[in-house]
């Protein structure tokens, strides 16, 4: 039997989502053809704003690459606009004459920007803000022109204005209403928003309408004129004064339209073979302009197309956010209030905080938050559920954390959510779905959750929440023993078990290790190989042989790979101390190799960024400095302050202490990177409180703190002990680091290691038991003794091929094809 | 093998580290990464990750995949396809081993992608 044919007009977010839902239900039921007027696969239109602002690239926002269409057997006509629907013969015709017959037709033509009917609207440089083409026009214009005017202070207009400003243009926003986002915010919140946008350099003309766009001789925009007689110069005018459902095609085919293409609760138009979803459709009189409702429509429409016939669409409540990085605002429901409603308002304009809740008949019906929007989703849920407020009234305004039922610190919202609570508004993903995916499919990162559940994959504003859920799912394990799970898919052994086997069975080579531990793969994977390599090296120093192919490129090439494939070079600069001769050499090298960026790092030394791999060895040779190991799971820097030699508060020579420690620990490999700092007094200018080992000098000696971390999650170092002499600092520090090197799991920083074994245990081994301490210290020195500086080794000619690309032989030496085939 | 290809000797087997790779600088054209996942097996892929163009030649080779150094996508060496859940494909080039010499077929027309690479020992 021949399959029924489904034709989709509009290769955008709603149309393709409907196909995804349909393919999930009944793969292969239809012969599918898609027409898209844009010459691109389906992309995430929402994220045009981050692209404009320079935070993402087009490639990042493609939702369905061409391979997706191919894999699902979909015929795709890109860059072909459908211009006619022949309902009698059931076929559509595109502008270039391409035709397709249908049994069912899905219209998903989206919207078109509303262009004000004023003189000058057709001038060159007047655009809407709808697609990647518009976005690119703005990006290109910003490179060469100066002045932009955005007409419309709604969500789209503000995102356009912010992006253009980020790209360096002078931007004026013209807005008809008396405050910004008048459909999302009340006047007070609107004014707060205006203030922070003005601080970013945007200019506004409120209560103003545009009367004319003035052109120059070349037919390009030159200025914009307003109702009050004013005028501003403009090289670019962005019309963001609203959108209109794109109904022209349907109308021409005689399908009933009013605000949009009229559809019923199963998303069928007046012609039951023809469906419509997305911004082009009007359901119960409403044409939505946000993705969340469109995705709901897509689900129902797919269900009907699959002839399951369950599910009807009843309309959606919507909430909005503005995607301008650093500005948080949220609104939902009927936040303007009015007759029959009561308002609760919390306002702290100086701090930029504002919160308004609108209540009708003891239920929350609207919310408008500015500054702190963490409770947005929680309020939105109550609006949708129509929960009675009752006795919670006096704490409602303080948000979820103030309510008895939550009762935990702010960041633990994820823990208190019910499984049915929505996390990602754009894609309608509930907590339960995420938890299930994390558990059943063993997900560990937000990216994995995005890929498997779509949560956080549209506007991204729920990423924080997804992260929390992930943390909570990985459970108390996450705190105690993050690595109680298998190392990777190649084995069922845990990190602890692998370490133990390597120690007890004296495993010193990769082949031996995989064979003995019955690895499922012949030579591991990118996750386990570096771990095994480290475990063998740290357990059997001077015996196990380092395997370069089991090291991440940074450690194999002794430099840090950059996004464009070049490398960065950070020479050692012990304790942050340098001298004129070193600086001169650095400057000469930067000139000689045309190094694009020389930067002072956050670790008190100098980074040469953008070095070609072929040049690395020569750069190191010319520098004549040692490797700073800024690329390794290894010792990084010892930060210092000036200390007693110069500072009026200094109690000890912290600089020298730092240099001594960095000298002692040179070339040390470790489970993860290790950073130290030495401060000369408790003012702590070297930030010892957030280092793996932080030393703070006091009058009577040195305090040693361990397990600090200034990275992804800031952790304050814990006090280990106080010692009197510099020699003791070295011994205690060395012993602690050796304990970490011998016992921590690969990729655990010191803080994670201490969380697993407990500070008491560390104290017993390092502070209380002098013999254990000395033994640890000696083992460290033994392991480090004679370790070569990797740069020197390479300069001396070790494995030169790493840095030399193969070249094609001269053409005359090539053998002609015919001889070989 | 496609006939519109130009077979060229690139290097000896020993010049590519076992479980590693070498990058072939093609002058104007895109760089090609040669991988040696097993003693007698060589694959060639465009040195551009389908994700964001990362240099695959710098990745860790394991089994018959390479892990891109930039964001960790796993790319299959035989057909250039990204492993699930990632989707994308790096271009492949046919390779042959002739004795211990590595030969590579470069398409004559630069833009036409060629089929999966099969190393014949
Ligand atoms: C160069 C530098 C930034 C700068 O321009 O100042 C830097 C650059 C990078 N950091 Fe950093 N970090 C730099 C100081 C820091 C600091 C501040 C410090 O050291 O005082 C921190 C917080 C302190 C800490 O680590 O506790 C820091 C926390 C991180 C983290 C998070 C670590 C964590 O445990 O949470 C990562 C990710 C990782 O290591 O997995 C990271 C990773 C990176 C990487 C290596 C990302 C990567 O894998 O490619 C960056 C390399 C950029 C490149 O292309 O070369 N960087 N990074 C700093 C080098 C310092 C140095 O001289 O060695
Ligand atoms: C800059 C910007 C930021 C946004 N930010 C947000 C946000 O933060 N949150 C939110 O929820 N929403 C946001 N939106 C709105 C959201 O992108 C839209 O609601 C959504 O894309 C609508 O989906 P759709 O499929 O109906 O239309 P579209 O995604 O526009 O798809 C319609 C497609 O159909 C094509 N088409 C039209 N007519 C024809 C024809 N005759 N033949 C062939 N093809 C045709 C069009 O070219 C287009 O590609 C934003 C929109 C923009 C422009
Ligand atoms: S914070 Fe560190 S890892 Fe992040 S972009 Fe800056 S240098 Fe890179
Ligand atoms: S570029 Fe290869 S994984 Fe991102």
GROMACS .gro file of N, CA, C and O in nm, chain A residues 57 59-60 65 67-68 71 451-452 522-526 529-530 547 549-553 556-557 561-565 567 613-614 801-802 804-809 813-817 820-821, chain B residues 1-3 5-11 14-26 34 37 51-52 55 57-63 67-70 73 85-88 98 103 106:
model
  376
   57UNK      N    1   2.723   3.110   1.786
   57UNK     CA    2   2.734   3.113   1.640
   57UNK      C    3   2.611   3.047   1.579
   57UNK      O    4   2.543   2.971   1.646
   59UNK      N    5   2.602   2.796   1.387
   59UNK     CA    6   2.614   2.651   1.400
   59UNK      C    7   2.560   2.600   1.533
   59UNK      O    8   2.510   2.489   1.542
   60UNK      N    9   2.574   2.683   1.635
   60UNK     CA   10   2.528   2.638   1.768
   60UNK      C   11   2.377   2.629   1.775
   60UNK      O   12   2.323   2.565   1.863
   65UNK      N   13   2.007   1.929   1.179
   65UNK     CA   14   2.098   1.939   1.066
   65UNK      C   15   2.042   1.862   0.946
   65UNK      O   16   1.950   1.782   0.962
   67UNK      N   17   2.136   1.616   0.796
   67UNK     CA   18   2.137   1.470   0.811
   67UNK      C   19   2.011   1.419   0.880
   67UNK      O   20   1.967   1.307   0.855
   68UNK      N   21   1.952   1.501   0.965
   68UNK     CA   22   1.830   1.457   1.034
   68UNK      C   23   1.718   1.432   0.933
   68UNK      O   24   1.647   1.332   0.941
   71UNK      N   25   1.807   1.117   0.744
   71UNK     CA   26   1.791   0.995   0.825
   71UNK      C   27   1.645   0.957   0.840
   71UNK      O   28   1.612   0.841   0.861
  451UNK      N   29   2.066   1.708   2.534
  451UNK     CA   30   2.053   1.623   2.416
  451UNK      C   31   1.941   1.522   2.433
  451UNK      O   32   1.867   1.495   2.341
  452UNK      N   33   1.930   1.465   2.552
  452UNK     CA   34   1.833   1.356   2.568
  452UNK      C   35   1.693   1.403   2.600
  452UNK      O   36   1.597   1.333   2.573
  522UNK      N   37   3.960  -0.301   2.354
  522UNK     CA   38   4.100  -0.339   2.339
  522UNK      C   39   4.196  -0.239   2.402
  522UNK      O   40   4.296  -0.278   2.461
  523UNK      N   41   4.165  -0.111   2.389
  523UNK     CA   42   4.259  -0.014   2.445
  523UNK      C   43   4.189   0.104   2.509
  523UNK      O   44   4.231   0.218   2.494
  524UNK      N   45   4.081   0.077   2.579
  524UNK     CA   46   4.017   0.181   2.658
  524UNK      C   47   3.950   0.287   2.574
  524UNK      O   48   3.917   0.266   2.458
  525UNK      N   49   3.930   0.402   2.635
  525UNK     CA   50   3.868   0.514   2.565
  525UNK      C   51   3.927   0.642   2.620
  525UNK      O   52   4.011   0.640   2.710
  526UNK      N   53   3.879   0.754   2.568
  526UNK     CA   54   3.938   0.882   2.607
  526UNK      C   55   3.911   0.915   2.753
  526UNK      O   56   3.976   1.002   2.810
  529UNK      N   57   4.162   0.596   2.963
  529UNK     CA   58   4.307   0.586   2.937
  529UNK      C   59   4.389   0.688   3.016
  529UNK      O   60   4.488   0.651   3.079
  530UNK      N   61   4.348   0.818   3.016
  530UNK     CA   62   4.428   0.913   3.094
  530UNK      C   63   4.427   0.879   3.243
  530UNK      O   64   4.528   0.897   3.313
  547UNK      N   65   5.250   0.708   2.882
  547UNK     CA   66   5.205   0.681   2.745
  547UNK      C   67   5.146   0.808   2.685
  547UNK      O   68   5.037   0.849   2.720
  549UNK      N   69   5.004   0.866   2.413
  549UNK     CA   70   4.875   0.850   2.345
  549UNK      C   71   4.759   0.838   2.444
  549UNK      O   72   4.644   0.834   2.404
  550UNK      N   73   4.789   0.827   2.572
  550UNK     CA   74   4.684   0.823   2.672
  550UNK      C   75   4.674   0.956   2.744
  550UNK      O   76   4.620   0.965   2.853
  551UNK      N   77   4.730   1.056   2.685
  551UNK     CA   78   4.720   1.187   2.746
  551UNK      C   79   4.638   1.277   2.656
  551UNK      O   80   4.649   1.271   2.535
  552UNK      N   81   4.562   1.360   2.719
  552UNK     CA   82   4.488   1.462   2.646
  552UNK      C   83   4.590   1.549   2.573
  552UNK      O   84   4.703   1.565   2.620
  553UNK      N   85   4.551   1.603   2.459
  553UNK     CA   86   4.647   1.676   2.375
  553UNK      C   87   4.730   1.777   2.452
  553UNK      O   88   4.850   1.791   2.431
  556UNK      N   89   5.004   1.605   2.608
  556UNK     CA   90   5.090   1.540   2.510
  556UNK      C   91   5.179   1.644   2.443
  556UNK      O   92   5.293   1.619   2.410
  557UNK      N   93   5.125   1.763   2.421
  557UNK     CA   94   5.202   1.866   2.350
  557UNK      C   95   5.258   1.971   2.446
  557UNK      O   96   5.328   2.061   2.406
  561UNK      N   97   4.549   2.364   2.412
  561UNK     CA   98   4.486   2.380   2.280
  561UNK      C   99   4.377   2.486   2.289
  561UNK      O  100   4.308   2.497   2.390
  562UNK      N  101   4.364   2.566   2.183
  562UNK     CA  102   4.264   2.673   2.181
  562UNK      C  103   4.154   2.638   2.083
  562UNK      O  104   4.168   2.547   2.004
  563UNK      N  105   4.051   2.719   2.083
  563UNK     CA  106   3.936   2.685   2.000
  563UNK      C  107   3.970   2.676   1.852
  563UNK      O  108   3.907   2.604   1.778
  564UNK      N  109   4.074   2.745   1.807
  564UNK     CA  110   4.107   2.739   1.664
  564UNK      C  111   4.220   2.642   1.635
  564UNK      O  112   4.276   2.643   1.526
  565UNK      N  113   4.258   2.560   1.734
  565UNK     CA  114   4.362   2.461   1.709
  565UNK      C  115   4.503   2.511   1.733
  565UNK      O  116   4.598   2.434   1.725
  567UNK      N  117   4.786   2.697   2.006
  567UNK     CA  118   4.815   2.662   2.145
  567UNK      C  119   4.857   2.786   2.225
  567UNK      O  120   4.893   2.889   2.168
  613UNK      N  121   5.122   2.512   1.640
  613UNK     CA  122   5.184   2.393   1.697
  613UNK      C  123   5.326   2.375   1.645
  613UNK      O  124   5.418   2.341   1.720
  614UNK      N  125   5.346   2.399   1.516
  614UNK     CA  126   5.480   2.382   1.457
  614UNK      C  127   5.584   2.471   1.524
  614UNK      O  128   5.702   2.444   1.521
  801UNK      N  129   5.821   1.433   1.607
  801UNK     CA  130   5.712   1.423   1.510
  801UNK      C  131   5.584   1.487   1.558
  801UNK      O  132   5.501   1.532   1.479
  802UNK      N  133   5.563   1.488   1.688
  802UNK     CA  134   5.442   1.548   1.744
  802UNK      C  135   5.417   1.686   1.684
  802UNK      O  136   5.304   1.725   1.662
  804UNK      N  137   5.560   1.817   1.395
  804UNK     CA  138   5.584   1.840   1.252
  804UNK      C  139   5.474   1.775   1.170
  804UNK      O  140   5.457   1.654   1.174
  805UNK      N  141   5.399   1.853   1.095
  805UNK     CA  142   5.297   1.792   1.010
  805UNK      C  143   5.363   1.719   0.894
  805UNK      O  144   5.473   1.754   0.853
  806UNK      N  145   5.296   1.616   0.842
  806UNK     CA  146   5.343   1.552   0.719
  806UNK      C  147   5.314   1.648   0.605
  806UNK      O  148   5.217   1.724   0.610
  807UNK      N  149   5.398   1.641   0.501
  807UNK     CA  150   5.371   1.727   0.385
  807UNK      C  151   5.350   1.637   0.264
  807UNK      O  152   5.409   1.529   0.257
  808UNK      N  153   5.272   1.684   0.170
  808UNK     CA  154   5.256   1.609   0.046
  808UNK      C  155   5.384   1.623  -0.035
  808UNK      O  156   5.447   1.727  -0.036
  809UNK      N  157   5.420   1.514  -0.104
  809UNK     CA  158   5.540   1.521  -0.184
  809UNK      C  159   5.514   1.608  -0.306
  809UNK      O  160   5.400   1.629  -0.346
  813UNK      N  161   5.652   1.385  -0.822
  813UNK     CA  162   5.683   1.254  -0.767
  813UNK      C  163   5.558   1.170  -0.745
  813UNK      O  164   5.566   1.054  -0.709
  814UNK      N  165   5.443   1.232  -0.765
  814UNK     CA  166   5.319   1.157  -0.746
  814UNK      C  167   5.302   1.060  -0.862
  814UNK      O  168   5.336   1.090  -0.975
  815UNK      N  169   5.247   0.945  -0.832
  815UNK     CA  170   5.228   0.847  -0.937
  815UNK      C  171   5.089   0.867  -0.997
  815UNK      O  172   4.991   0.876  -0.923
  816UNK      N  173   5.077   0.875  -1.128
  816UNK     CA  174   4.947   0.902  -1.188
  816UNK      C  175   4.843   0.796  -1.149
  816UNK      O  176   4.876   0.679  -1.131
  817UNK      N  177   4.721   0.837  -1.146
  817UNK     CA  178   4.613   0.753  -1.098
  817UNK      C  179   4.602   0.624  -1.180
  817UNK      O  180   4.581   0.517  -1.125
  820UNK      N  181   4.759   0.294  -1.086
  820UNK     CA  182   4.721   0.230  -0.960
  820UNK      C  183   4.585   0.164  -0.963
  820UNK      O  184   4.560   0.071  -0.890
  821UNK      N  185   4.493   0.213  -1.045
  821UNK     CA  186   4.355   0.167  -1.031
  821UNK      C  187   4.330   0.034  -1.103
  821UNK      O  188   4.406  -0.009  -1.184
  822UNK      N  189   3.722   0.166  -0.576
  822UNK     CA  190   3.779   0.299  -0.553
  822UNK      C  191   3.732   0.396  -0.662
  822UNK      O  192   3.728   0.359  -0.778
  823UNK      N  193   3.701   0.516  -0.627
  823UNK     CA  194   3.661   0.612  -0.728
  823UNK      C  195   3.778   0.635  -0.824
  823UNK      O  196   3.893   0.642  -0.781
  824UNK      N  197   3.748   0.643  -0.950
  824UNK     CA  198   3.858   0.659  -1.045
  824UNK      C  199   3.905   0.803  -1.051
  824UNK      O  200   4.017   0.829  -1.092
  826UNK      N  201   4.031   0.980  -0.854
  826UNK     CA  202   4.113   1.009  -0.738
  826UNK      C  203   4.259   0.993  -0.774
  826UNK      O  204   4.295   0.919  -0.864
  827UNK      N  205   4.339   1.059  -0.699
  827UNK     CA  206   4.480   1.066  -0.724
  827UNK      C  207   4.550   0.998  -0.609
  827UNK      O  208   4.551   1.049  -0.498
  828UNK      N  209   4.603   0.881  -0.630
  828UNK     CA  210   4.668   0.810  -0.518
  828UNK      C  211   4.807   0.864  -0.494
  828UNK      O  212   4.884   0.881  -0.588
  829UNK      N  213   4.837   0.889  -0.371
  829UNK     CA  214   4.968   0.944  -0.339
  829UNK      C  215   5.028   0.874  -0.219
  829UNK      O  216   4.958   0.840  -0.125
  830UNK      N  217   5.159   0.860  -0.223
  830UNK     CA  218   5.227   0.804  -0.107
  830UNK      C  219   5.243   0.917  -0.005
  830UNK      O  220   5.283   1.028  -0.040
  831UNK      N  221   5.211   0.890   0.120
  831UNK     CA  222   5.215   0.997   0.218
  831UNK      C  223   5.331   0.981   0.315
  831UNK      O  224   5.405   1.074   0.343
  832UNK      N  225   5.348   0.860   0.366
  832UNK     CA  226   5.454   0.838   0.465
  832UNK      C  227   5.467   0.688   0.486
  832UNK      O  228   5.396   0.610   0.424
  835UNK      N  229   5.536   0.362   1.014
  835UNK     CA  230   5.604   0.396   1.139
  835UNK      C  231   5.602   0.544   1.172
  835UNK      O  232   5.627   0.584   1.285
  836UNK      N  233   5.573   0.625   1.071
  836UNK     CA  234   5.572   0.769   1.099
  836UNK      C  235   5.445   0.815   1.168
  836UNK      O  236   5.433   0.929   1.211
  837UNK      N  237   5.346   0.725   1.174
  837UNK     CA  238   5.223   0.758   1.249
  837UNK      C  239   5.228   0.680   1.380
  837UNK      O  240   5.241   0.558   1.377
  838UNK      N  241   5.220   0.747   1.493
  838UNK     CA  242   5.231   0.673   1.619
  838UNK      C  243   5.114   0.577   1.638
  838UNK      O  244   5.001   0.610   1.601
  839UNK      N  245   5.143   0.460   1.690
  839UNK     CA  246   5.038   0.363   1.718
  839UNK      C  247   4.940   0.423   1.819
  839UNK      O  248   4.983   0.486   1.915
  840UNK      N  249   4.810   0.404   1.796
  840UNK     CA  250   4.705   0.463   1.881
  840UNK      C  251   4.712   0.615   1.877
  840UNK      O  252   4.675   0.682   1.972
  841UNK      N  253   4.763   0.665   1.768
  841UNK     CA  254   4.776   0.811   1.760
  841UNK      C  255   4.748   0.857   1.618
  841UNK      O  256   4.688   0.784   1.539
  842UNK      N  257   4.791   0.976   1.588
  842UNK     CA  258   4.766   1.026   1.453
  842UNK      C  259   4.872   1.126   1.411
  842UNK      O  260   4.952   1.173   1.492
  843UNK      N  261   4.872   1.157   1.282
  843UNK     CA  262   4.956   1.262   1.227
  843UNK      C  263   4.869   1.350   1.142
  843UNK      O  264   4.773   1.301   1.081
  844UNK      N  265   4.905   1.473   1.133
  844UNK     CA  266   4.827   1.559   1.046
  844UNK      C  267   4.905   1.580   0.917
  844UNK      O  268   5.027   1.592   0.918
  845UNK      N  269   4.830   1.579   0.806
  845UNK     CA  270   4.892   1.598   0.675
  845UNK      C  271   4.856   1.737   0.628
  845UNK      O  272   4.739   1.772   0.612
  846UNK      N  273   4.959   1.816   0.606
  846UNK     CA  274   4.940   1.953   0.563
  846UNK      C  275   4.924   1.952   0.411
  846UNK      O  276   5.015   1.916   0.338
  847UNK      N  277   4.807   1.986   0.361
  847UNK     CA  278   4.782   1.978   0.217
  847UNK      C  279   4.798   2.114   0.151
  847UNK      O  280   4.735   2.141   0.049
  855UNK      N  281   4.559   1.152   0.973
  855UNK     CA  282   4.580   1.009   0.951
  855UNK      C  283   4.583   0.941   1.087
  855UNK      O  284   4.657   0.984   1.175
  858UNK      N  285   4.481   0.326   1.454
  858UNK     CA  286   4.422   0.268   1.575
  858UNK      C  287   4.479   0.132   1.608
  858UNK      O  288   4.470   0.086   1.721
  872UNK      N  289   3.151   1.907   1.474
  872UNK     CA  290   3.087   1.993   1.573
  872UNK      C  291   3.126   2.138   1.549
  872UNK      O  292   3.050   2.215   1.494
  873UNK      N  293   3.249   2.175   1.584
  873UNK     CA  294   3.287   2.313   1.561
  873UNK      C  295   3.427   2.322   1.502
  873UNK      O  296   3.504   2.412   1.535
  876UNK      N  297   4.043   2.024   1.568
  876UNK     CA  298   4.141   1.943   1.496
  876UNK      C  299   4.140   1.798   1.547
  876UNK      O  300   4.197   1.770   1.652
  878UNK      N  301   4.300   1.548   1.458
  878UNK     CA  302   4.432   1.487   1.468
  878UNK      C  303   4.491   1.501   1.607
  878UNK      O  304   4.583   1.431   1.644
  879UNK      N  305   4.436   1.591   1.687
  879UNK     CA  306   4.491   1.613   1.820
  879UNK      C  307   4.416   1.535   1.927
  879UNK      O  308   4.442   1.547   2.046
  880UNK      N  309   4.320   1.452   1.884
  880UNK     CA  310   4.237   1.382   1.981
  880UNK      C  311   4.299   1.253   2.032
  880UNK      O  312   4.406   1.213   1.987
  881UNK      N  313   4.229   1.189   2.124
  881UNK     CA  314   4.274   1.059   2.175
  881UNK      C  315   4.208   0.951   2.089
  881UNK      O  316   4.088   0.952   2.068
  882UNK      N  317   4.292   0.857   2.039
  882UNK     CA  318   4.241   0.750   1.953
  882UNK      C  319   4.218   0.626   2.039
  882UNK      O  320   4.306   0.585   2.114
  883UNK      N  321   4.099   0.568   2.031
  883UNK     CA  322   4.072   0.447   2.108
  883UNK      C  323   3.973   0.364   2.030
  883UNK      O  324   3.880   0.418   1.971
  884UNK      N  325   3.993   0.231   2.028
  884UNK     CA  326   3.908   0.147   1.946
  884UNK      C  327   3.916   0.201   1.805
  884UNK      O  328   4.023   0.232   1.756
  888UNK      N  329   3.845   1.094   1.985
  888UNK     CA  330   3.769   1.188   2.066
  888UNK      C  331   3.822   1.328   2.037
  888UNK      O  332   3.941   1.356   2.057
  889UNK      N  333   3.735   1.414   1.990
  889UNK     CA  334   3.779   1.549   1.954
  889UNK      C  335   3.830   1.623   2.077
  889UNK      O  336   3.768   1.617   2.183
  890UNK      N  337   3.943   1.693   2.064
  890UNK     CA  338   4.002   1.757   2.182
  890UNK      C  339   3.922   1.877   2.231
  890UNK      O  340   3.939   1.916   2.345
  891UNK      N  341   3.834   1.933   2.150
  891UNK     CA  342   3.768   2.056   2.195
  891UNK      C  343   3.648   2.030   2.286
  891UNK      O  344   3.641   2.084   2.396
  894UNK      N  345   3.347   1.520   2.131
  894UNK     CA  346   3.265   1.434   2.045
  894UNK      C  347   3.351   1.314   2.005
  894UNK      O  348   3.472   1.326   1.988
  906UNK      N  349   2.498   1.044   2.122
  906UNK     CA  350   2.385   1.113   2.062
  906UNK      C  351   2.425   1.227   1.967
  906UNK      O  352   2.337   1.296   1.919
  907UNK      N  353   2.554   1.249   1.944
  907UNK     CA  354   2.591   1.359   1.855
  907UNK      C  355   2.565   1.320   1.710
  907UNK      O  356   2.567   1.203   1.675
  908UNK      N  357   2.541   1.420   1.629
  908UNK     CA  358   2.511   1.394   1.489
  908UNK      C  359   2.601   1.480   1.402
  908UNK      O  360   2.608   1.601   1.422
  909UNK      N  361   2.666   1.419   1.307
  909UNK     CA  362   2.751   1.494   1.217
  909UNK      C  363   2.848   1.398   1.152
  909UNK      O  364   2.854   1.281   1.188
  919UNK      N  365   5.052  -0.011   0.131
  919UNK     CA  366   5.126  -0.091   0.033
  919UNK      C  367   5.259  -0.122   0.097
  919UNK      O  368   5.344  -0.034   0.108
  924UNK      N  369   4.931   0.507   0.151
  924UNK     CA  370   4.887   0.578   0.031
  924UNK      C  371   4.749   0.635   0.052
  924UNK      O  372   4.663   0.573   0.115
  927UNK      N  373   4.345   1.133  -0.302
  927UNK     CA  374   4.288   1.268  -0.292
  927UNK      C  375   4.198   1.288  -0.413
  927UNK      O  376   4.236   1.257  -0.525
   0.00000   0.00000   0.00000
